[in-house]
Amino acid sequence: MDSFANRRHIIRFVIILVGLIYIIRLFLLQVVDNTYKVTASSNVLRYVTQFPARGLIYDREGRLLVYNEAAYDLMLVPQQLEAFDTAEFCDILNVSKEYIDENIKRAKDYSHYNSSIFLKQVSSITYANLQEKLYKYPGFYVQARTLRKYTNENGAHLLGYVGEVNDKIIEKDDYYKSGDYIGISGIEQSYEEYLRGEKGVNVYLVDVHNRIKGTYSNGRLDKKAEVGSNIISTIDVDLQSYGEKLMNNKIGSIVAIEPSTGEILALVSAPTYNPELLVGRIRTKNYVNLMSDTLKPLFNRALMAQYPPGSTFKIINGLIGLQEKVLWTSTEHDCAGAYYSGRMRVGCHIHRSPLDFIESIQMSCNTYYCNVFRSILDNKKYPTIRESFDQWREYVMSFGFGQYLNSDFSNELKGLVPTKQTYDRVYGEKGWRSLTLVSMAIGQGELGTTPLQMANMTAAIANRGYYYTPHIVKEIEGDYSLDDRFYQKNYTKIDSNYFNIVIEGMDLAVNGEPGSGSTARTAHLEDVVVCGKTGTAENPHGEDHSIFIAFAPKDDPKIAIAVYIENGGFGGTWAAPTAKLMIEKYLNDSISVPWWEQYVLNAEINYNAETDKPLE
Amino acid sequence: MQRRINLWSNIDWLAVTIYLVLVFLGWVNIYAAVYNEEHHSIFDVTQRYGKQLIWISAAIVIAFLVFIIDINFYSYFAYLVYGVMIFLLLAVLIFGLEVHGARSWFQIGNIRIQPSEFAKIATALALARYLSTFNVQLNTFKTYLRVAAIILVPAFLILLQNDTGSALVYFAFIMVLYREGISASVLLLGFFVIVLFILALILEKLIIISLSIGVVFIIFWILNRKFKNVALGFGILMASSAILYGLNEFLVLGLSYYYIMLSALGFSALVYIILSIRYKVRSVILLLVFLLGSIIFTFSVDYVFNNFLEEHQQKRINVVLGLESDPYGVEYNVNQSKIAIGSGGFSGKGFLRGTQTKFDFVPEQSTDFIFCTIGEEWGFVGTFFVLGLFIFFLYRLIGIAERQRSSFSRIYGYGVVSVLFFHIAINIGMTIGLVPVIGIPLPFFSYGGSSLWGFTIMLFIFLRLDASRLEMLG
């Protein structure tokens, strides 16, 4: 009756065959193939970055300069949006309906499932209001950020600012992700690695809609964010703010260094700006405004403006002369109001004649230094001027000129000290003589130095022959020490005993009897021996720049300072009294003759001129 | 005619045990699939696993009821039950509730019932009743027609509900027909049609025609057993092809290869017919009709595919055939499903530790894609066990069917086996990317009262028949 009973075997065979195929497939899928395991973990784990608070910045006395303020980015996940009361939402956030529509669209264009920033840096007050009502607005959540906040408006240039990383940085350094903040200039940039801390991460499990469902493995993979290290800068905030006050309505720069350490006490670049302007949502707008300002407030003149050193450079030439033994303390030169050689004339001012070496510094005689400079270059010790020039150049470089000082600022300039090749190119190898270069005798011509380099030179003189690389940071909190280079003495190529001779001249220049011809009497203080040297940098664009370098006290220097006031005329007119006030402020914390303070404060020097361009 | 025998001692307890194990595993995996910490009690009736527990309890009660009913009811009333089901399938088209685009649900209070889940039972009963009728044998056209009507009417009505998956299940009854003696050539023909359909979608028409010609020559050789004839036929085709090709090249007619080949084929066919009549070679005309049919079929596949299948169905087929890639659309489900199963590894992530299925990456994870949860949380060990258990269960049911004295019971048993096998093969095959996504549940596992009750009733009617097998004298 059942003639097809054998077909049951075929049926069983088919069923088992299908079962076998499926089991092989499952074995391949589950055991052999590993790709699915990787895909699975990237499917469900969300790495949420925890942003650490940035390190704080203090001044040398431990006074807080820069701290953080909580700010809140309002984030949006479009996929979770539901209809909401836009009028109330506009009210809370103080934005327009258009802003909301536009940004919801933008977020949707970016991604439906991933969050994007809807409104940046909501203030804590708005955040407090918003938080109560956030439940009404599904899809929105708040991500905490920190913003820089400043205790006072000084030191914008040295502190620098913080901004969002750009694509180039993201490409170079995989620590940074789009939207992260990074120090862009000043201390914020140089010490970024310490200040930023270490980002942390929380690993969450999320579902297919990117909704967080809980922590992964009880937080086993989580990493806590490490708060950035605090930094104690070398700045004396009182001195800094005083310097900025003095430089009000002027263009120029003040750099003050503690000679015994190389620590920068004040670094003023005028005009300056309020650092608060470059924080948060207003940053971009303000940045554009500051950039278009003709006075270039963003330009850090202390590090980046190159001026000729002017007469201050006579000290260097004098020291080289002494070291090379072409000049002695007793060497005298006549001056008839100018230096003449052939058709060449270098003008001088009226003073008595002849002068010895110390007097030449005191009275800043141009003629004297033309002679000194020529005797250095025409020294018979060297076969030709090309060798003697090289030697001279080496001496100059040993003061830190014509090269990066390697301070902890990343944007300092090298300055300019010409090489013999420069002259070979212009005059031919045999075409130049000492007379050709004579303008460098008095610090004009092809020389370019930054205020920082000038202050550094002053510190080297104050130290009688060496300097510490100038730096802006004194201490990094934690176990960090500064770079070794900041603890090493950099010796100049001049023997230390020669310095005492020029220092006598600098003393006399400031503290000589009235009527003795001292050029820097405006820097004289009653109870502190200030040693200084004026300078006047010729400026092809307009009035000469007023320069003054000084250190004090003479025997135990605590401060070395360089002051540049653009278009300020003679060094003794504006730069010297400014330096004096700074020194007195730093050493005594009080001003003995308020008249001088008023004199400098009230001066408005060529502040609106458009022609005043520092040499670049 | 009947002997009284203790019903309980004759129940196939092994099958019942496997049934209970499968249902229990299904419940546990539904719990794992929709588990969340707010509703962690497995008895929480607001959640699917809580509800499934109610369905399971009810299913066990239903199984008891099935056992109480006299076995004669099933064969006597098979046609009536079938008629009522057809009526319900019609009614659901009019009064039914539409869920996910399929109008296949009755809503009674809070409970939704899907008649198509029960229509399979009625069809299996009716088929068993008809094929077990004295004198009915699967060798006349009339019988074929009636069998086709019994199977295809409910399938067609379910297709009208827009529930393609459930309609396709009715193809499973071919297994019953095979067991009951349908000609193997009919099955081969069906198999050939399916292969041709798939090939027509993947390959160039020219290649398919060439392959068909090759197949026909092979069949010819099998039937004819004369190498000389085969070689001659092949030679004629080659020669005419070569001549036409040469003419085309020589006269620069620029005809496509299709024309050349089809013309050569047409010319050769004429020669074949003449020769076959003259030398009385059998089955040549039949083979030519077959070849012609398959060529026409090949060319019509595109038309059918593009005009009769809906876009999502076309996509599902294309994705499985690897013709289309759509990782966030149709392929998404399959990919996520494969990721979930694949990520389980050898031993799985552990109970409730699955991340893919838990967080909604896999769609429908408690219903059609429940196998993913097994794969992810229990790994290869789990999938091997479940698949093995299913295969063993089917093997066992075949054994039970074969020991029946009455052909009604046996045929009905094969109906159960074929429907279960189809569901298992399609459902699991879909989760591992071997067959297109067809939304049918995994028996005893998937969440849902209708399918669980349907499979339970279907199975226990069979076990009831089996328990009384000794009462029947066949």
mmCIF file of C-alpha atoms in Angstrom, chain A residues 24-333:
data_model
loop_
_atom_site.group_PDB
_atom_site.id
_atom_site.type_symbol
_atom_site.label_atom_id
_atom_site.label_comp_id
_atom_site.label_asym_id
_atom_site.label_seq_id
_atom_site.Cartn_x
_atom_site.Cartn_y
_atom_site.Cartn_z
ATOM 1 C CA ILE A 24 29.038 24.961 8.900
ATOM 2 C CA ARG A 25 27.865 28.488 8.162
ATOM 3 C CA LEU A 26 27.428 29.197 11.869
ATOM 4 C CA PHE A 27 30.858 27.769 12.611
ATOM 5 C CA LEU A 28 32.426 30.059 10.011
ATOM 6 C CA LEU A 29 30.433 33.037 11.241
ATOM 7 C CA GLN A 30 30.969 32.543 14.953
ATOM 8 C CA VAL A 31 34.266 30.759 15.359
ATOM 9 C CA VAL A 32 36.401 31.293 12.273
ATOM 10 C CA ASP A 33 35.556 34.841 11.272
ATOM 11 C CA ASN A 34 36.726 37.536 13.671
ATOM 12 C CA THR A 35 35.493 40.597 11.812
ATOM 13 C CA TYR A 36 32.051 40.437 13.356
ATOM 14 C CA LYS A 37 33.423 40.741 16.862
ATOM 15 C CA VAL A 38 35.218 43.959 16.000
ATOM 16 C CA THR A 39 32.175 45.380 14.262
ATOM 17 C CA ALA A 40 30.071 44.526 17.262
ATOM 18 C CA SER A 41 32.197 46.481 19.710
ATOM 19 C CA SER A 42 32.319 49.574 17.544
ATOM 20 C CA ASN A 43 28.591 49.216 17.161
ATOM 21 C CA VAL A 44 27.758 49.605 20.803
ATOM 22 C CA LEU A 45 30.572 51.339 22.634
ATOM 23 C CA ARG A 46 30.576 55.107 22.685
ATOM 24 C CA TYR A 47 33.673 56.843 23.908
ATOM 25 C CA VAL A 48 32.656 60.078 25.576
ATOM 26 C CA THR A 49 35.532 62.424 26.191
ATOM 27 C CA GLN A 50 35.907 63.984 29.606
ATOM 28 C CA PHE A 51 37.515 67.380 29.322
ATOM 29 C CA PRO A 52 39.883 68.238 32.156
ATOM 30 C CA ALA A 53 40.049 71.708 33.639
ATOM 31 C CA ARG A 54 43.014 73.625 32.286
ATOM 32 C CA GLY A 55 45.834 74.444 34.676
ATOM 33 C CA LEU A 56 45.748 77.802 36.410
ATOM 34 C CA ILE A 57 48.404 80.465 35.929
ATOM 35 C CA TYR A 58 49.848 82.429 38.845
ATOM 36 C CA ASP A 59 52.332 85.282 39.008
ATOM 37 C CA ARG A 60 55.708 84.961 40.762
ATOM 38 C CA GLU A 61 54.178 85.895 44.099
ATOM 39 C CA GLY A 62 51.451 83.310 43.765
ATOM 40 C CA ARG A 63 48.729 85.719 42.756
ATOM 41 C CA LEU A 64 46.155 84.134 40.496
ATOM 42 C CA LEU A 65 46.176 85.441 36.930
ATOM 43 C CA VAL A 66 44.202 82.949 34.850
ATOM 44 C CA TYR A 67 41.533 80.530 35.975
ATOM 45 C CA ASN A 68 38.603 78.663 34.534
ATOM 46 C CA GLU A 69 34.964 79.357 34.395
ATOM 47 C CA ALA A 70 32.485 76.624 33.643
ATOM 48 C CA ALA A 71 30.726 77.035 30.357
ATOM 49 C CA TYR A 72 28.208 74.775 28.805
ATOM 50 C CA ASP A 73 27.818 73.737 25.221
ATOM 51 C CA LEU A 74 24.257 72.871 24.363
ATOM 52 C CA MET A 75 24.395 69.706 22.302
ATOM 53 C CA LEU A 76 21.730 68.271 20.035
ATOM 54 C CA VAL A 77 20.980 64.761 18.805
ATOM 55 C CA PRO A 78 18.449 65.418 16.030
ATOM 56 C CA GLN A 79 17.106 61.892 16.009
ATOM 57 C CA GLN A 80 15.746 62.321 19.546
ATOM 58 C CA LEU A 81 14.079 65.653 18.853
ATOM 59 C CA GLU A 82 10.418 65.997 19.574
ATOM 60 C CA ALA A 83 8.135 68.938 19.007
ATOM 61 C CA PHE A 84 8.791 71.617 21.616
ATOM 62 C CA ASP A 85 7.787 75.101 22.647
ATOM 63 C CA THR A 86 10.151 77.201 20.546
ATOM 64 C CA ALA A 87 9.032 80.494 22.071
ATOM 65 C CA GLU A 88 10.038 79.419 25.567
ATOM 66 C CA PHE A 89 13.239 77.872 24.265
ATOM 67 C CA CYS A 90 14.175 81.117 22.491
ATOM 68 C CA ASP A 91 13.473 82.961 25.708
ATOM 69 C CA ILE A 92 15.706 80.791 27.851
ATOM 70 C CA LEU A 93 18.602 80.805 25.436
ATOM 71 C CA ASN A 94 18.112 84.325 24.212
ATOM 72 C CA VAL A 95 18.329 83.331 20.583
ATOM 73 C CA SER A 96 16.016 83.906 17.657
ATOM 74 C CA LYS A 97 13.648 81.383 16.167
ATOM 75 C CA GLU A 98 15.719 81.550 12.983
ATOM 76 C CA TYR A 99 18.801 80.554 14.932
ATOM 77 C CA ILE A 100 16.989 77.491 16.233
ATOM 78 C CA ASP A 101 15.674 76.438 12.828
ATOM 79 C CA GLU A 102 18.999 77.026 11.165
ATOM 80 C CA ASN A 103 20.996 75.103 13.745
ATOM 81 C CA ILE A 104 18.605 72.186 13.919
ATOM 82 C CA LYS A 105 18.985 71.907 10.172
ATOM 83 C CA ARG A 106 22.758 72.143 10.457
ATOM 84 C CA ALA A 107 22.822 69.425 13.088
ATOM 85 C CA LYS A 108 20.607 67.213 10.938
ATOM 86 C CA ASP A 109 22.851 67.746 7.945
ATOM 87 C CA TYR A 110 25.788 66.636 10.050
ATOM 88 C CA SER A 111 24.192 63.559 11.515
ATOM 89 C CA HIS A 112 20.861 62.370 12.809
ATOM 90 C CA TYR A 113 22.309 60.058 15.412
ATOM 91 C CA ASN A 114 25.471 61.840 16.505
ATOM 92 C CA SER A 115 25.446 64.898 18.656
ATOM 93 C CA SER A 116 26.652 68.237 17.452
ATOM 94 C CA ILE A 117 27.009 71.585 19.150
ATOM 95 C CA PHE A 118 23.776 73.523 18.984
ATOM 96 C CA LEU A 119 24.797 76.572 20.995
ATOM 97 C CA LYS A 120 28.326 77.190 22.193
ATOM 98 C CA GLN A 121 29.299 78.364 25.640
ATOM 99 C CA VAL A 122 26.041 79.012 27.353
ATOM 100 C CA SER A 123 26.647 81.007 30.523
ATOM 101 C CA SER A 124 26.152 79.360 33.876
ATOM 102 C CA ILE A 125 23.071 81.480 34.578
ATOM 103 C CA THR A 126 21.414 80.436 31.347
ATOM 104 C CA TYR A 127 22.469 76.918 32.075
ATOM 105 C CA ALA A 128 20.783 77.010 35.479
ATOM 106 C CA ASN A 129 17.546 78.162 33.862
ATOM 107 C CA LEU A 130 17.829 75.678 31.086
ATOM 108 C CA GLN A 131 18.619 72.701 33.243
ATOM 109 C CA GLU A 132 15.280 72.831 35.052
ATOM 110 C CA LYS A 133 13.432 72.693 31.788
ATOM 111 C CA LEU A 134 15.693 70.485 29.763
ATOM 112 C CA TYR A 135 13.322 67.547 30.190
ATOM 113 C CA LYS A 136 10.889 69.363 27.930
ATOM 114 C CA TYR A 137 13.403 69.321 25.119
ATOM 115 C CA PRO A 138 14.375 65.768 24.342
ATOM 116 C CA GLY A 139 17.386 65.532 22.086
ATOM 117 C CA PHE A 140 19.174 68.389 23.802
ATOM 118 C CA TYR A 141 21.809 67.881 26.430
ATOM 119 C CA VAL A 142 24.530 69.963 27.950
ATOM 120 C CA GLN A 143 28.243 69.270 27.810
ATOM 121 C CA ALA A 144 30.462 70.992 30.330
ATOM 122 C CA ARG A 145 33.459 72.905 29.085
ATOM 123 C CA THR A 146 35.764 75.373 30.711
ATOM 124 C CA LEU A 147 36.566 78.847 29.527
ATOM 125 C CA ARG A 148 39.543 80.994 30.484
ATOM 126 C CA LYS A 149 38.877 83.800 32.870
ATOM 127 C CA TYR A 150 41.336 86.525 33.930
ATOM 128 C CA THR A 151 41.737 88.229 37.272
ATOM 129 C CA ASN A 152 42.921 91.425 35.641
ATOM 130 C CA GLU A 153 43.348 92.717 32.174
ATOM 131 C CA ASN A 154 47.144 92.704 32.077
ATOM 132 C CA GLY A 155 49.647 90.487 30.384
ATOM 133 C CA ALA A 156 47.572 89.492 27.382
ATOM 134 C CA HIS A 157 50.660 88.992 25.224
ATOM 135 C CA LEU A 158 52.596 86.864 27.612
ATOM 136 C CA LEU A 159 49.651 84.784 28.788
ATOM 137 C CA GLY A 160 48.454 84.157 25.274
ATOM 138 C CA TYR A 161 45.047 82.747 24.516
ATOM 139 C CA VAL A 162 43.217 79.524 23.913
ATOM 140 C CA GLY A 163 41.220 78.584 20.857
ATOM 141 C CA GLU A 164 39.826 75.641 18.962
ATOM 142 C CA VAL A 165 42.332 73.403 17.231
ATOM 143 C CA ASN A 166 42.544 73.606 13.479
ATOM 144 C CA ASP A 167 42.766 70.738 11.023
ATOM 145 C CA LYS A 168 46.512 70.992 10.686
ATOM 146 C CA ILE A 169 47.041 70.386 14.382
ATOM 147 C CA ILE A 170 44.537 67.546 14.424
ATOM 148 C CA GLU A 171 46.438 65.892 11.625
ATOM 149 C CA LYS A 172 49.785 66.295 13.327
ATOM 150 C CA ASP A 173 48.896 65.381 16.885
ATOM 151 C CA ASP A 174 46.347 62.691 17.510
ATOM 152 C CA TYR A 175 45.707 63.896 21.040
ATOM 153 C CA TYR A 176 43.463 66.587 19.601
ATOM 154 C CA LYS A 177 40.063 66.021 18.150
ATOM 155 C CA SER A 178 37.927 68.499 16.321
ATOM 156 C CA GLY A 179 36.415 71.015 18.741
ATOM 157 C CA ASP A 180 39.175 70.648 21.341
ATOM 158 C CA TYR A 181 40.872 73.711 22.713
ATOM 159 C CA ILE A 182 44.565 74.441 22.499
ATOM 160 C CA GLY A 183 46.865 77.260 23.641
ATOM 161 C CA ILE A 184 47.550 79.463 20.656
ATOM 162 C CA SER A 185 50.151 81.922 21.949
ATOM 163 C CA GLY A 186 52.143 82.923 25.003
ATOM 164 C CA ILE A 187 52.302 80.676 28.045
ATOM 165 C CA GLU A 188 49.105 78.954 26.942
ATOM 166 C CA GLN A 189 50.920 77.725 23.866
ATOM 167 C CA SER A 190 54.400 77.081 25.263
ATOM 168 C CA TYR A 191 53.142 75.100 28.238
ATOM 169 C CA GLU A 192 50.132 73.560 26.506
ATOM 170 C CA GLU A 193 51.255 70.045 27.376
ATOM 171 C CA TYR A 194 51.227 70.786 31.092
ATOM 172 C CA LEU A 195 48.227 73.087 31.180
ATOM 173 C CA ARG A 196 45.883 70.903 29.179
ATOM 174 C CA GLY A 197 46.043 67.934 31.531
ATOM 175 C CA GLU A 198 44.964 64.607 30.158
ATOM 176 C CA LYS A 199 41.599 64.029 28.584
ATOM 177 C CA GLY A 200 39.656 61.193 30.082
ATOM 178 C CA VAL A 201 37.110 58.943 28.526
ATOM 179 C CA ASN A 202 33.933 57.296 29.669
ATOM 180 C CA VAL A 203 32.886 54.235 27.776
ATOM 181 C CA TYR A 204 29.172 53.799 27.501
ATOM 182 C CA LEU A 205 27.010 51.206 25.925
ATOM 183 C CA VAL A 206 24.665 52.727 23.431
ATOM 184 C CA ASP A 207 21.822 51.309 21.424
ATOM 185 C CA VAL A 208 21.309 51.660 17.720
ATOM 186 C CA HIS A 209 19.874 55.145 18.220
ATOM 187 C CA ASN A 210 23.002 56.222 20.049
ATOM 188 C CA ARG A 211 21.128 56.478 23.313
ATOM 189 C CA ILE A 212 23.321 55.783 26.281
ATOM 190 C CA LYS A 213 22.253 52.655 28.076
ATOM 191 C CA GLY A 214 24.818 52.484 30.851
ATOM 192 C CA THR A 215 28.513 52.212 31.501
ATOM 193 C CA TYR A 216 30.533 49.498 29.888
ATOM 194 C CA SER A 217 31.925 46.797 32.173
ATOM 195 C CA ASN A 218 31.258 48.965 35.236
ATOM 196 C CA GLY A 219 33.688 51.555 33.961
ATOM 197 C CA ARG A 220 36.632 49.195 33.578
ATOM 198 C CA LEU A 221 37.747 50.975 30.414
ATOM 199 C CA ASP A 222 36.985 54.448 31.703
ATOM 200 C CA LYS A 223 39.819 56.855 32.220
ATOM 201 C CA LYS A 224 39.482 59.782 34.515
ATOM 202 C CA ALA A 225 40.427 63.146 33.135
ATOM 203 C CA GLU A 226 43.559 64.555 34.740
ATOM 204 C CA VAL A 227 43.389 68.199 35.598
ATOM 205 C CA GLY A 228 46.080 70.315 33.964
ATOM 206 C CA SER A 229 49.099 71.388 36.006
ATOM 207 C CA ASN A 230 49.083 74.862 37.438
ATOM 208 C CA ILE A 231 51.854 77.156 36.347
ATOM 209 C CA ILE A 232 53.637 79.826 38.315
ATOM 210 C CA SER A 233 54.935 82.400 35.939
ATOM 211 C CA THR A 234 57.926 84.666 36.507
ATOM 212 C CA ILE A 235 55.787 87.740 36.040
ATOM 213 C CA ASP A 236 55.341 90.241 38.794
ATOM 214 C CA VAL A 237 51.788 91.241 38.110
ATOM 215 C CA ASP A 238 52.140 94.591 39.869
ATOM 216 C CA LEU A 239 55.145 95.494 37.767
ATOM 217 C CA GLN A 240 53.450 94.217 34.642
ATOM 218 C CA SER A 241 50.313 96.256 35.167
ATOM 219 C CA TYR A 242 52.381 99.299 36.108
ATOM 220 C CA GLY A 243 54.361 98.913 32.894
ATOM 221 C CA GLU A 244 51.206 98.647 30.847
ATOM 222 C CA LYS A 245 49.860 101.734 32.583
ATOM 223 C CA LEU A 246 53.032 103.682 31.794
ATOM 224 C CA MET A 247 52.911 102.590 28.177
ATOM 225 C CA ASN A 248 49.360 103.791 27.813
ATOM 226 C CA ASN A 249 49.014 105.985 24.725
ATOM 227 C CA LYS A 250 52.426 104.953 23.505
ATOM 228 C CA ILE A 251 53.749 102.366 21.144
ATOM 229 C CA GLY A 252 56.627 100.240 22.199
ATOM 230 C CA SER A 253 57.766 97.673 24.653
ATOM 231 C CA ILE A 254 59.225 97.087 28.083
ATOM 232 C CA VAL A 255 61.034 93.914 29.070
ATOM 233 C CA ALA A 256 62.314 93.437 32.600
ATOM 234 C CA ILE A 257 64.456 90.455 33.602
ATOM 235 C CA GLU A 258 65.846 89.278 36.911
ATOM 236 C CA PRO A 259 69.541 88.922 35.957
ATOM 237 C CA SER A 260 70.348 86.265 38.540
ATOM 238 C CA THR A 261 67.805 83.846 37.078
ATOM 239 C CA GLY A 262 66.758 85.023 33.644
ATOM 240 C CA GLU A 263 63.197 85.243 34.858
ATOM 241 C CA ILE A 264 61.082 87.756 32.978
ATOM 242 C CA LEU A 265 59.507 90.115 35.486
ATOM 243 C CA ALA A 266 57.461 92.097 33.050
ATOM 244 C CA LEU A 267 56.864 91.920 29.349
ATOM 245 C CA VAL A 268 54.895 94.828 28.010
ATOM 246 C CA SER A 269 53.943 95.344 24.424
ATOM 247 C CA ALA A 270 51.963 98.473 23.763
ATOM 248 C CA PRO A 271 49.294 98.876 22.688
ATOM 249 C CA THR A 272 47.872 95.801 24.342
ATOM 250 C CA TYR A 273 44.378 94.387 24.676
ATOM 251 C CA ASN A 274 42.186 92.891 27.325
ATOM 252 C CA PRO A 275 42.682 89.092 27.309
ATOM 253 C CA GLU A 276 38.969 88.611 28.005
ATOM 254 C CA LEU A 277 38.325 89.743 24.458
ATOM 255 C CA LEU A 278 39.700 86.509 23.091
ATOM 256 C CA VAL A 279 37.567 84.136 25.148
ATOM 257 C CA GLY A 280 34.436 82.328 24.224
ATOM 258 C CA ARG A 281 31.832 83.177 21.673
ATOM 259 C CA ILE A 282 33.039 86.756 21.189
ATOM 260 C CA ARG A 283 36.547 85.635 20.309
ATOM 261 C CA THR A 284 36.247 85.432 16.544
ATOM 262 C CA LYS A 285 34.609 88.814 16.223
ATOM 263 C CA ASN A 286 37.111 90.508 18.523
ATOM 264 C CA TYR A 287 40.026 88.792 16.884
ATOM 265 C CA VAL A 288 39.052 90.234 13.531
ATOM 266 C CA ASN A 289 38.703 93.698 15.071
ATOM 267 C CA LEU A 290 42.092 93.490 16.766
ATOM 268 C CA MET A 291 43.700 92.226 13.597
ATOM 269 C CA SER A 292 42.434 95.158 11.586
ATOM 270 C CA ASP A 293 43.583 97.750 14.152
ATOM 271 C CA THR A 294 46.350 99.836 12.541
ATOM 272 C CA LEU A 295 48.285 99.926 15.815
ATOM 273 C CA LYS A 296 48.510 96.130 15.734
ATOM 274 C CA PRO A 297 47.648 95.372 19.344
ATOM 275 C CA LEU A 298 48.018 91.635 18.693
ATOM 276 C CA PHE A 299 51.605 92.119 17.540
ATOM 277 C CA ASN A 300 53.911 91.220 20.396
ATOM 278 C CA ARG A 301 56.548 93.905 20.026
ATOM 279 C CA ALA A 302 58.628 92.633 22.930
ATOM 280 C CA LEU A 303 59.474 89.491 20.998
ATOM 281 C CA MET A 304 58.827 90.313 17.403
ATOM 282 C CA ALA A 305 59.664 93.934 16.718
ATOM 283 C CA GLN A 306 63.219 94.401 15.472
ATOM 284 C CA TYR A 307 64.708 97.821 16.075
ATOM 285 C CA PRO A 308 68.285 98.986 15.675
ATOM 286 C CA PRO A 309 69.845 99.007 19.164
ATOM 287 C CA GLY A 310 71.114 102.566 18.766
ATOM 288 C CA SER A 311 73.681 103.938 21.158
ATOM 289 C CA THR A 312 73.074 101.201 23.700
ATOM 290 C CA PHE A 313 75.152 99.081 21.386
ATOM 291 C CA LYS A 314 78.215 101.222 22.155
ATOM 292 C CA ILE A 315 78.574 99.181 25.305
ATOM 293 C CA ILE A 316 79.022 96.052 23.255
ATOM 294 C CA ASN A 317 81.526 97.630 20.890
ATOM 295 C CA GLY A 318 83.380 99.042 23.898
ATOM 296 C CA LEU A 319 83.557 95.637 25.543
ATOM 297 C CA ILE A 320 84.802 94.041 22.333
ATOM 298 C CA GLY A 321 87.440 96.752 21.997
ATOM 299 C CA LEU A 322 88.632 96.079 25.528
ATOM 300 C CA GLN A 323 88.643 92.338 25.023
ATOM 301 C CA GLU A 324 90.497 92.636 21.719
ATOM 302 C CA LYS A 325 92.948 95.037 23.362
ATOM 303 C CA VAL A 326 92.516 97.767 20.781
ATOM 304 C CA LEU A 327 91.013 99.922 23.491
ATOM 305 C CA TRP A 328 92.018 100.767 27.038
ATOM 306 C CA THR A 329 90.267 102.638 29.763
ATOM 307 C CA SER A 330 92.691 105.444 29.129
ATOM 308 C CA THR A 331 92.187 105.638 25.369
ATOM 309 C CA GLU A 332 91.082 109.132 24.437
ATOM 310 C CA HIS A 333 89.573 110.428 21.243
#
